[in-house]
Amino acid sequence: MVNAIKGVFISCDIPMAQFIVNMNNSMPSSQKFIIHILDSTHLFVQPHVEGMIRSAVAEFRDQNSYEKPA
């Protein structure tokens, strides 16, 4: 019999995948959201955390973006 788990497939570059893995590792064990790390650029996560990951990535990118001084 086959076991199926609903989730979200994430494809990203290596640094962003490491950011997501680090975010997962900082959570308590009851709130960890990564179902499986497929390889260095692909993750399978629980579907309810998609919005949280998107907002954390957007905030991370905003903090690490260069803005030319006026």
mmCIF file with all atom_site columns, N, CA and C in Angstrom, residues 4-70:
data_model
loop_
_atom_site.group_PDB
_atom_site.id
_atom_site.type_symbol
_atom_site.label_atom_id
_atom_site.label_alt_id
_atom_site.label_comp_id
_atom_site.label_asym_id
_atom_site.label_entity_id
_atom_site.label_seq_id
_atom_site.pdbx_PDB_ins_code
_atom_site.Cartn_x
_atom_site.Cartn_y
_atom_site.Cartn_z
_atom_site.occupancy
_atom_site.B_iso_or_equiv
_atom_site.pdbx_formal_charge
_atom_site.auth_seq_id
_atom_site.auth_comp_id
_atom_site.auth_asym_id
_atom_site.auth_atom_id
_atom_site.pdbx_PDB_model_num
ATOM 1   N N  . ALA A 1 4  ? 0.660  8.441  1.012  1.00 0.00 ? 4  ALA A N  1
ATOM 2   C CA . ALA A 1 4  ? 0.737  9.737  0.342  1.00 0.00 ? 4  ALA A CA 1
ATOM 3   C C  . ALA A 1 4  ? 0.658  10.842 1.385  1.00 0.00 ? 4  ALA A C  1
ATOM 4   N N  . ILE A 1 5  ? 1.520  11.818 1.212  1.00 0.00 ? 5  ILE A N  1
ATOM 5   C CA . ILE A 1 5  ? 1.542  12.961 2.123  1.00 0.00 ? 5  ILE A CA 1
ATOM 6   C C  . ILE A 1 5  ? 1.365  14.222 1.294  1.00 0.00 ? 5  ILE A C  1
ATOM 7   N N  . LYS A 1 6  ? 0.419  15.059 1.675  1.00 0.00 ? 6  LYS A N  1
ATOM 8   C CA . LYS A 1 6  ? 0.205  16.317 0.980  1.00 0.00 ? 6  LYS A CA 1
ATOM 9   C C  . LYS A 1 6  ? 1.278  17.302 1.416  1.00 0.00 ? 6  LYS A C  1
ATOM 10  N N  . GLY A 1 7  ? 1.851  18.021 0.453  1.00 0.00 ? 7  GLY A N  1
ATOM 11  C CA . GLY A 1 7  ? 2.892  18.983 0.773  1.00 0.00 ? 7  GLY A CA 1
ATOM 12  C C  . GLY A 1 7  ? 3.139  19.946 -0.357 1.00 0.00 ? 7  GLY A C  1
ATOM 13  N N  . VAL A 1 8  ? 4.143  20.793 -0.178 1.00 0.00 ? 8  VAL A N  1
ATOM 14  C CA . VAL A 1 8  ? 4.526  21.795 -1.165 1.00 0.00 ? 8  VAL A CA 1
ATOM 15  C C  . VAL A 1 8  ? 5.960  21.513 -1.585 1.00 0.00 ? 8  VAL A C  1
ATOM 16  N N  . PHE A 1 9  ? 6.188  21.460 -2.889 1.00 0.00 ? 9  PHE A N  1
ATOM 17  C CA . PHE A 1 9  ? 7.516  21.242 -3.444 1.00 0.00 ? 9  PHE A CA 1
ATOM 18  C C  . PHE A 1 9  ? 8.182  22.599 -3.627 1.00 0.00 ? 9  PHE A C  1
ATOM 19  N N  . ILE A 1 10 ? 9.384  22.771 -3.064 1.00 0.00 ? 10 ILE A N  1
ATOM 20  C CA . ILE A 1 10 ? 10.118 24.033 -3.188 1.00 0.00 ? 10 ILE A CA 1
ATOM 21  C C  . ILE A 1 10 ? 11.389 23.780 -3.974 1.00 0.00 ? 10 ILE A C  1
ATOM 22  N N  . SER A 1 11 ? 11.580 24.557 -5.018 1.00 0.00 ? 11 SER A N  1
ATOM 23  C CA . SER A 1 11 ? 12.808 24.515 -5.810 1.00 0.00 ? 11 SER A CA 1
ATOM 24  C C  . SER A 1 11 ? 13.461 25.887 -5.698 1.00 0.00 ? 11 SER A C  1
ATOM 25  N N  . CYS A 1 12 ? 14.722 25.921 -5.256 1.00 0.00 ? 12 CYS A N  1
ATOM 26  C CA . CYS A 1 12 ? 15.407 27.189 -5.045 1.00 0.00 ? 12 CYS A CA 1
ATOM 27  C C  . CYS A 1 12 ? 16.912 26.966 -5.169 1.00 0.00 ? 12 CYS A C  1
ATOM 28  N N  . ASP A 1 13 ? 17.675 28.045 -5.037 1.00 0.00 ? 13 ASP A N  1
ATOM 29  C CA . ASP A 1 13 ? 19.125 27.890 -5.068 1.00 0.00 ? 13 ASP A CA 1
ATOM 30  C C  . ASP A 1 13 ? 19.616 27.391 -3.703 1.00 0.00 ? 13 ASP A C  1
ATOM 31  N N  . ILE A 1 14 ? 20.876 26.994 -3.649 1.00 0.00 ? 14 ILE A N  1
ATOM 32  C CA . ILE A 1 14 ? 21.432 26.379 -2.442 1.00 0.00 ? 14 ILE A CA 1
ATOM 33  C C  . ILE A 1 14 ? 21.377 27.306 -1.228 1.00 0.00 ? 14 ILE A C  1
ATOM 34  N N  . PRO A 1 15 ? 21.783 28.589 -1.341 1.00 0.00 ? 15 PRO A N  1
ATOM 35  C CA . PRO A 1 15 ? 21.711 29.454 -0.142 1.00 0.00 ? 15 PRO A CA 1
ATOM 36  C C  . PRO A 1 15 ? 20.287 29.614 0.403  1.00 0.00 ? 15 PRO A C  1
ATOM 37  N N  . MET A 1 16 ? 19.301 29.718 -0.486 1.00 0.00 ? 16 MET A N  1
ATOM 38  C CA . MET A 1 16 ? 17.923 29.873 -0.022 1.00 0.00 ? 16 MET A CA 1
ATOM 39  C C  . MET A 1 16 ? 17.428 28.574 0.618  1.00 0.00 ? 16 MET A C  1
ATOM 40  N N  . ALA A 1 17 ? 17.831 27.437 0.078  1.00 0.00 ? 17 ALA A N  1
ATOM 41  C CA . ALA A 1 17 ? 17.460 26.154 0.688  1.00 0.00 ? 17 ALA A CA 1
ATOM 42  C C  . ALA A 1 17 ? 18.069 26.043 2.084  1.00 0.00 ? 17 ALA A C  1
ATOM 43  N N  . GLN A 1 18 ? 19.310 26.484 2.242  1.00 0.00 ? 18 GLN A N  1
ATOM 44  C CA . GLN A 1 18 ? 19.951 26.456 3.553  1.00 0.00 ? 18 GLN A CA 1
ATOM 45  C C  . GLN A 1 18 ? 19.246 27.400 4.526  1.00 0.00 ? 18 GLN A C  1
ATOM 46  N N  . PHE A 1 19 ? 18.781 28.537 4.034  1.00 0.00 ? 19 PHE A N  1
ATOM 47  C CA . PHE A 1 19 ? 18.016 29.469 4.869  1.00 0.00 ? 19 PHE A CA 1
ATOM 48  C C  . PHE A 1 19 ? 16.744 28.798 5.371  1.00 0.00 ? 19 PHE A C  1
ATOM 49  N N  . ILE A 1 20 ? 16.031 28.091 4.496  1.00 0.00 ? 20 ILE A N  1
ATOM 50  C CA . ILE A 1 20 ? 14.783 27.411 4.875  1.00 0.00 ? 20 ILE A CA 1
ATOM 51  C C  . ILE A 1 20 ? 15.069 26.273 5.853  1.00 0.00 ? 20 ILE A C  1
ATOM 52  N N  . VAL A 1 21 ? 16.134 25.502 5.603  1.00 0.00 ? 21 VAL A N  1
ATOM 53  C CA . VAL A 1 21 ? 16.508 24.418 6.515  1.00 0.00 ? 21 VAL A CA 1
ATOM 54  C C  . VAL A 1 21 ? 16.862 24.979 7.891  1.00 0.00 ? 21 VAL A C  1
ATOM 55  N N  . ASN A 1 22 ? 17.604 26.084 7.911  1.00 0.00 ? 22 ASN A N  1
ATOM 56  C CA . ASN A 1 22 ? 17.969 26.713 9.175  1.00 0.00 ? 22 ASN A CA 1
ATOM 57  C C  . ASN A 1 22 ? 16.724 27.218 9.914  1.00 0.00 ? 22 ASN A C  1
ATOM 58  N N  . MET A 1 23 ? 15.775 27.772 9.157  1.00 0.00 ? 23 MET A N  1
ATOM 59  C CA . MET A 1 23 ? 14.526 28.237 9.755  1.00 0.00 ? 23 MET A CA 1
ATOM 60  C C  . MET A 1 23 ? 13.780 27.048 10.380 1.00 0.00 ? 23 MET A C  1
ATOM 61  N N  . ASN A 1 24 ? 13.764 25.920 9.687  1.00 0.00 ? 24 ASN A N  1
ATOM 62  C CA . ASN A 1 24 ? 13.126 24.705 10.195 1.00 0.00 ? 24 ASN A CA 1
ATOM 63  C C  . ASN A 1 24 ? 13.830 24.215 11.462 1.00 0.00 ? 24 ASN A C  1
ATOM 64  N N  . ASN A 1 25 ? 15.161 24.236 11.462 1.00 0.00 ? 25 ASN A N  1
ATOM 65  C CA . ASN A 1 25 ? 15.922 23.745 12.613 1.00 0.00 ? 25 ASN A CA 1
ATOM 66  C C  . ASN A 1 25 ? 15.764 24.635 13.842 1.00 0.00 ? 25 ASN A C  1
ATOM 67  N N  . SER A 1 26 ? 15.412 25.901 13.645 1.00 0.00 ? 26 SER A N  1
ATOM 68  C CA . SER A 1 26 ? 15.232 26.802 14.782 1.00 0.00 ? 26 SER A CA 1
ATOM 69  C C  . SER A 1 26 ? 13.866 26.644 15.452 1.00 0.00 ? 26 SER A C  1
ATOM 70  N N  . MET A 1 27 ? 12.983 25.878 14.827 1.00 0.00 ? 27 MET A N  1
ATOM 71  C CA . MET A 1 27 ? 11.642 25.648 15.390 1.00 0.00 ? 27 MET A CA 1
ATOM 72  C C  . MET A 1 27 ? 11.678 24.519 16.420 1.00 0.00 ? 27 MET A C  1
ATOM 73  N N  . PRO A 1 28 ? 10.740 24.546 17.373 1.00 0.00 ? 28 PRO A N  1
ATOM 74  C CA . PRO A 1 28 ? 10.612 23.393 18.267 1.00 0.00 ? 28 PRO A CA 1
ATOM 75  C C  . PRO A 1 28 ? 10.214 22.152 17.455 1.00 0.00 ? 28 PRO A C  1
ATOM 76  N N  . SER A 1 29 ? 10.514 20.977 17.959 1.00 0.00 ? 29 SER A N  1
ATOM 77  C CA . SER A 1 29 ? 10.284 19.750 17.186 1.00 0.00 ? 29 SER A CA 1
ATOM 78  C C  . SER A 1 29 ? 8.823  19.560 16.780 1.00 0.00 ? 29 SER A C  1
ATOM 79  N N  . SER A 1 30 ? 7.894  20.080 17.548 1.00 0.00 ? 30 SER A N  1
ATOM 80  C CA . SER A 1 30 ? 6.477  19.933 17.205 1.00 0.00 ? 30 SER A CA 1
ATOM 81  C C  . SER A 1 30 ? 6.056  20.843 16.054 1.00 0.00 ? 30 SER A C  1
ATOM 82  N N  . GLN A 1 31 ? 6.884  21.847 15.704 1.00 0.00 ? 31 GLN A N  1
ATOM 83  C CA . GLN A 1 31 ? 6.531  22.797 14.648 1.00 0.00 ? 31 GLN A CA 1
ATOM 84  C C  . GLN A 1 31 ? 7.423  22.668 13.413 1.00 0.00 ? 31 GLN A C  1
ATOM 85  N N  . LYS A 1 32 ? 8.289  21.669 13.361 1.00 0.00 ? 32 LYS A N  1
ATOM 86  C CA . LYS A 1 32 ? 9.159  21.502 12.196 1.00 0.00 ? 32 LYS A CA 1
ATOM 87  C C  . LYS A 1 32 ? 8.291  21.194 10.985 1.00 0.00 ? 32 LYS A C  1
ATOM 88  N N  . PHE A 1 33 ? 8.635  21.774 9.841  1.00 0.00 ? 33 PHE A N  1
ATOM 89  C CA . PHE A 1 33 ? 7.760  21.712 8.675  1.00 0.00 ? 33 PHE A CA 1
ATOM 90  C C  . PHE A 1 33 ? 8.352  21.005 7.472  1.00 0.00 ? 33 PHE A C  1
ATOM 91  N N  . ILE A 1 34 ? 9.638  20.708 7.466  1.00 0.00 ? 34 ILE A N  1
ATOM 92  C CA . ILE A 1 34 ? 10.221 20.008 6.314  1.00 0.00 ? 34 ILE A CA 1
ATOM 93  C C  . ILE A 1 34 ? 9.872  18.531 6.411  1.00 0.00 ? 34 ILE A C  1
ATOM 94  N N  . ILE A 1 35 ? 9.227  18.030 5.356  1.00 0.00 ? 35 ILE A N  1
ATOM 95  C CA . ILE A 1 35 ? 8.879  16.617 5.292  1.00 0.00 ? 35 ILE A CA 1
ATOM 96  C C  . ILE A 1 35 ? 10.088 15.825 4.801  1.00 0.00 ? 35 ILE A C  1
ATOM 97  N N  . HIS A 1 36 ? 10.728 16.340 3.730  1.00 0.00 ? 36 HIS A N  1
ATOM 98  C CA . HIS A 1 36 ? 11.887 15.640 3.179  1.00 0.00 ? 36 HIS A CA 1
ATOM 99  C C  . HIS A 1 36 ? 12.768 16.621 2.404  1.00 0.00 ? 36 HIS A C  1
ATOM 100 N N  . ILE A 1 37 ? 14.081 16.507 2.598  1.00 0.00 ? 37 ILE A N  1
ATOM 101 C CA . ILE A 1 37 ? 15.039 17.265 1.787  1.00 0.00 ? 37 ILE A CA 1
ATOM 102 C C  . ILE A 1 37 ? 15.425 16.355 0.631  1.00 0.00 ? 37 ILE A C  1
ATOM 103 N N  . LEU A 1 38 ? 15.008 16.721 -0.575 1.00 0.00 ? 38 LEU A N  1
ATOM 104 C CA . LEU A 1 38 ? 15.220 15.856 -1.736 1.00 0.00 ? 38 LEU A CA 1
ATOM 105 C C  . LEU A 1 38 ? 16.660 15.930 -2.228 1.00 0.00 ? 38 LEU A C  1
ATOM 106 N N  . ASP A 1 39 ? 17.184 17.131 -2.354 1.00 0.00 ? 39 ASP A N  1
ATOM 107 C CA . ASP A 1 39 ? 18.595 17.359 -2.660 1.00 0.00 ? 39 ASP A CA 1
ATOM 108 C C  . ASP A 1 39 ? 18.935 18.780 -2.218 1.00 0.00 ? 39 ASP A C  1
ATOM 109 N N  . SER A 1 40 ? 20.076 19.304 -2.666 1.00 0.00 ? 40 SER A N  1
ATOM 110 C CA . SER A 1 40 ? 20.527 20.604 -2.150 1.00 0.00 ? 40 SER A CA 1
ATOM 111 C C  . SER A 1 40 ? 19.678 21.782 -2.617 1.00 0.00 ? 40 SER A C  1
ATOM 112 N N  . THR A 1 41 ? 18.815 21.595 -3.607 1.00 0.00 ? 41 THR A N  1
ATOM 113 C CA . THR A 1 41 ? 17.996 22.704 -4.102 1.00 0.00 ? 41 THR A CA 1
ATOM 114 C C  . THR A 1 41 ? 16.493 22.399 -4.128 1.00 0.00 ? 41 THR A C  1
ATOM 115 N N  . HIS A 1 42 ? 16.085 21.258 -3.588 1.00 0.00 ? 42 HIS A N  1
ATOM 116 C CA . HIS A 1 42 ? 14.673 20.886 -3.602 1.00 0.00 ? 42 HIS A CA 1
ATOM 117 C C  . HIS A 1 42 ? 14.238 20.374 -2.235 1.00 0.00 ? 42 HIS A C  1
ATOM 118 N N  . LEU A 1 43 ? 13.125 20.936 -1.752 1.00 0.00 ? 43 LEU A N  1
ATOM 119 C CA . LEU A 1 43 ? 12.577 20.562 -0.446 1.00 0.00 ? 43 LEU A CA 1
ATOM 120 C C  . LEU A 1 43 ? 11.102 20.226 -0.595 1.00 0.00 ? 43 LEU A C  1
ATOM 121 N N  . PHE A 1 44 ? 10.613 19.364 0.269  1.00 0.00 ? 44 PHE A N  1
ATOM 122 C CA . PHE A 1 44 ? 9.193  19.040 0.329  1.00 0.00 ? 44 PHE A CA 1
ATOM 123 C C  . PHE A 1 44 ? 8.729  19.407 1.735  1.00 0.00 ? 44 PHE A C  1
ATOM 124 N N  . VAL A 1 45 ? 7.799  20.362 1.839  1.00 0.00 ? 45 VAL A N  1
ATOM 125 C CA . VAL A 1 45 ? 7.381  20.889 3.140  1.00 0.00 ? 45 VAL A CA 1
ATOM 126 C C  . VAL A 1 45 ? 5.877  20.752 3.325  1.00 0.00 ? 45 VAL A C  1
ATOM 127 N N  . GLN A 1 46 ? 5.443  20.906 4.564  1.00 0.00 ? 46 GLN A N  1
ATOM 128 C CA . GLN A 1 46 ? 4.019  20.852 4.870  1.00 0.00 ? 46 GLN A CA 1
ATOM 129 C C  . GLN A 1 46 ? 3.311  22.049 4.219  1.00 0.00 ? 46 GLN A C  1
ATOM 130 N N  . PRO A 1 47 ? 2.108  21.847 3.696  1.00 0.00 ? 47 PRO A N  1
ATOM 131 C CA . PRO A 1 47 ? 1.439  22.910 2.936  1.00 0.00 ? 47 PRO A CA 1
ATOM 132 C C  . PRO A 1 47 ? 1.042  24.141 3.746  1.00 0.00 ? 47 PRO A C  1
ATOM 133 N N  . HIS A 1 48 ? 0.819  23.997 5.046  1.00 0.00 ? 48 HIS A N  1
ATOM 134 C CA . HIS A 1 48 ? 0.344  25.137 5.839  1.00 0.00 ? 48 HIS A CA 1
ATOM 135 C C  . HIS A 1 48 ? 1.429  26.175 6.122  1.00 0.00 ? 48 HIS A C  1
ATOM 136 N N  . VAL A 1 49 ? 2.692  25.882 5.815  1.00 0.00 ? 49 VAL A N  1
ATOM 137 C CA . VAL A 1 49 ? 3.772  26.837 6.095  1.00 0.00 ? 49 VAL A CA 1
ATOM 138 C C  . VAL A 1 49 ? 4.223  27.602 4.853  1.00 0.00 ? 49 VAL A C  1
ATOM 139 N N  . GLU A 1 50 ? 3.566  27.395 3.745  1.00 0.00 ? 50 GLU A N  1
ATOM 140 C CA . GLU A 1 50 ? 3.980  28.061 2.500  1.00 0.00 ? 50 GLU A CA 1
ATOM 141 C C  . GLU A 1 50 ? 4.010  29.585 2.660  1.00 0.00 ? 50 GLU A C  1
ATOM 142 N N  . GLY A 1 51 ? 2.974  30.161 3.238  1.00 0.00 ? 51 GLY A N  1
ATOM 143 C CA . GLY A 1 51 ? 2.920  31.615 3.432  1.00 0.00 ? 51 GLY A CA 1
ATOM 144 C C  . GLY A 1 51 ? 4.008  32.117 4.368  1.00 0.00 ? 51 GLY A C  1
ATOM 145 N N  . MET A 1 52 ? 4.270  31.362 5.433  1.00 0.00 ? 52 MET A N  1
ATOM 146 C CA . MET A 1 52 ? 5.311  31.750 6.377  1.00 0.00 ? 52 MET A CA 1
ATOM 147 C C  . MET A 1 52 ? 6.680  31.742 5.693  1.00 0.00 ? 52 MET A C  1
ATOM 148 N N  . ILE A 1 53 ? 6.941  30.732 4.877  1.00 0.00 ? 53 ILE A N  1
ATOM 149 C CA . ILE A 1 53 ? 8.218  30.644 4.167  1.00 0.00 ? 53 ILE A CA 1
ATOM 150 C C  . ILE A 1 53 ? 8.348  31.798 3.178  1.00 0.00 ? 53 ILE A C  1
ATOM 151 N N  . ARG A 1 54 ? 7.278  32.070 2.445  1.00 0.00 ? 54 ARG A N  1
ATOM 152 C CA . ARG A 1 54 ? 7.316  33.177 1.476  1.00 0.00 ? 54 ARG A CA 1
ATOM 153 C C  . ARG A 1 54 ? 7.616  34.514 2.156  1.00 0.00 ? 54 ARG A C  1
ATOM 154 N N  . SER A 1 55 ? 6.968  34.776 3.291  1.00 0.00 ? 55 SER A N  1
ATOM 155 C CA . SER A 1 55 ? 7.192  36.053 3.974  1.00 0.00 ? 55 SER A CA 1
ATOM 156 C C  . SER A 1 55 ? 8.592  36.116 4.584  1.00 0.00 ? 55 SER A C  1
ATOM 157 N N  . ALA A 1 56 ? 9.093  35.008 5.116  1.00 0.00 ? 56 ALA A N  1
ATOM 158 C CA . ALA A 1 56 ? 10.448 34.995 5.686  1.00 0.00 ? 56 ALA A CA 1
ATOM 159 C C  . ALA A 1 56 ? 11.495 35.198 4.596  1.00 0.00 ? 56 ALA A C  1
ATOM 160 N N  . VAL A 1 57 ? 11.286 34.589 3.435  1.00 0.00 ? 57 VAL A N  1
ATOM 161 C CA . VAL A 1 57 ? 12.217 34.760 2.316  1.00 0.00 ? 57 VAL A CA 1
ATOM 162 C C  . VAL A 1 57 ? 12.179 36.200 1.809  1.00 0.00 ? 57 VAL A C  1
ATOM 163 N N  . ALA A 1 58 ? 10.984 36.780 1.701  1.00 0.00 ? 58 ALA A N  1
ATOM 164 C CA . ALA A 1 58 ? 10.865 38.172 1.247  1.00 0.00 ? 58 ALA A CA 1
ATOM 165 C C  . ALA A 1 58 ? 11.557 39.121 2.224  1.00 0.00 ? 58 ALA A C  1
ATOM 166 N N  . GLU A 1 59 ? 11.378 38.888 3.518  1.00 0.00 ? 59 GLU A N  1
ATOM 167 C CA . GLU A 1 59 ? 12.032 39.722 4.526  1.00 0.00 ? 59 GLU A CA 1
ATOM 168 C C  . GLU A 1 59 ? 13.552 39.559 4.468  1.00 0.00 ? 59 GLU A C  1
ATOM 169 N N  . PHE A 1 60 ? 14.013 38.331 4.289  1.00 0.00 ? 60 PHE A N  1
ATOM 170 C CA . PHE A 1 60 ? 15.451 38.053 4.174  1.00 0.00 ? 60 PHE A CA 1
ATOM 171 C C  . PHE A 1 60 ? 16.038 38.771 2.958  1.00 0.00 ? 60 PHE A C  1
ATOM 172 N N  . ARG A 1 61 ? 15.350 38.722 1.839  1.00 0.00 ? 61 ARG A N  1
ATOM 173 C CA . ARG A 1 61 ? 15.828 39.398 0.626  1.00 0.00 ? 61 ARG A CA 1
ATOM 174 C C  . ARG A 1 61 ? 15.839 40.909 0.798  1.00 0.00 ? 61 ARG A C  1
ATOM 175 N N  . ASP A 1 62 ? 14.825 41.460 1.465  1.00 0.00 ? 62 ASP A N  1
ATOM 176 C CA . ASP A 1 62 ? 14.782 42.905 1.705  1.00 0.00 ? 62 ASP A CA 1
ATOM 177 C C  . ASP A 1 62 ? 15.937 43.350 2.593  1.00 0.00 ? 62 ASP A C  1
ATOM 178 N N  . GLN A 1 63 ? 16.270 42.550 3.591  1.00 0.00 ? 63 GLN A N  1
ATOM 179 C CA . GLN A 1 63 ? 17.362 42.895 4.499  1.00 0.00 ? 63 GLN A CA 1
ATOM 180 C C  . GLN A 1 63 ? 18.718 42.800 3.802  1.00 0.00 ? 63 GLN A C  1
ATOM 181 N N  . ASN A 1 64 ? 18.822 41.956 2.777  1.00 0.00 ? 64 ASN A N  1
ATOM 182 C CA . ASN A 1 64 ? 20.104 41.721 2.125  1.00 0.00 ? 64 ASN A CA 1
ATOM 183 C C  . ASN A 1 64 ? 20.177 42.334 0.725  1.00 0.00 ? 64 ASN A C  1
ATOM 184 N N  . SER A 1 65 ? 19.357 43.326 0.459  1.00 0.00 ? 65 SER A N  1
ATOM 185 C CA . SER A 1 65 ? 19.380 44.014 -0.828 1.00 0.00 ? 65 SER A CA 1
ATOM 186 C C  . SER A 1 65 ? 20.133 45.345 -0.677 1.00 0.00 ? 65 SER A C  1
ATOM 187 N N  . TYR A 1 66 ? 20.932 45.638 -1.659 1.00 0.00 ? 66 TYR A N  1
ATOM 188 C CA . TYR A 1 66 ? 21.686 46.901 -1.650 1.00 0.00 ? 66 TYR A CA 1
ATOM 189 C C  . TYR A 1 66 ? 20.824 48.008 -2.211 1.00 0.00 ? 66 TYR A C  1
ATOM 190 N N  . GLU A 1 67 ? 20.758 49.108 -1.479 1.00 0.00 ? 67 GLU A N  1
ATOM 191 C CA . GLU A 1 67 ? 20.079 50.297 -1.966 1.00 0.00 ? 67 GLU A CA 1
ATOM 192 C C  . GLU A 1 67 ? 21.109 51.409 -2.078 1.00 0.00 ? 67 GLU A C  1
ATOM 193 N N  . LYS A 1 68 ? 21.198 51.967 -3.257 1.00 0.00 ? 68 LYS A N  1
ATOM 194 C CA . LYS A 1 68 ? 22.178 53.032 -3.506 1.00 0.00 ? 68 LYS A CA 1
ATOM 195 C C  . LYS A 1 68 ? 21.813 54.256 -2.660 1.00 0.00 ? 68 LYS A C  1
ATOM 196 N N  . PRO A 1 69 ? 22.798 54.804 -1.939 1.00 0.00 ? 69 PRO A N  1
ATOM 197 C CA . PRO A 1 69 ? 22.514 55.997 -1.135 1.00 0.00 ? 69 PRO A CA 1
ATOM 198 C C  . PRO A 1 69 ? 22.061 57.165 -2.001 1.00 0.00 ? 69 PRO A C  1
ATOM 199 N N  . ALA A 1 70 ? 21.178 57.956 -1.465 1.00 0.00 ? 70 ALA A N  1
ATOM 200 C CA . ALA A 1 70 ? 20.638 59.093 -2.226 1.00 0.00 ? 70 ALA A CA 1
ATOM 201 C C  . ALA A 1 70 ? 21.599 60.269 -2.244 1.00 0.00 ? 70 ALA A C  1
#
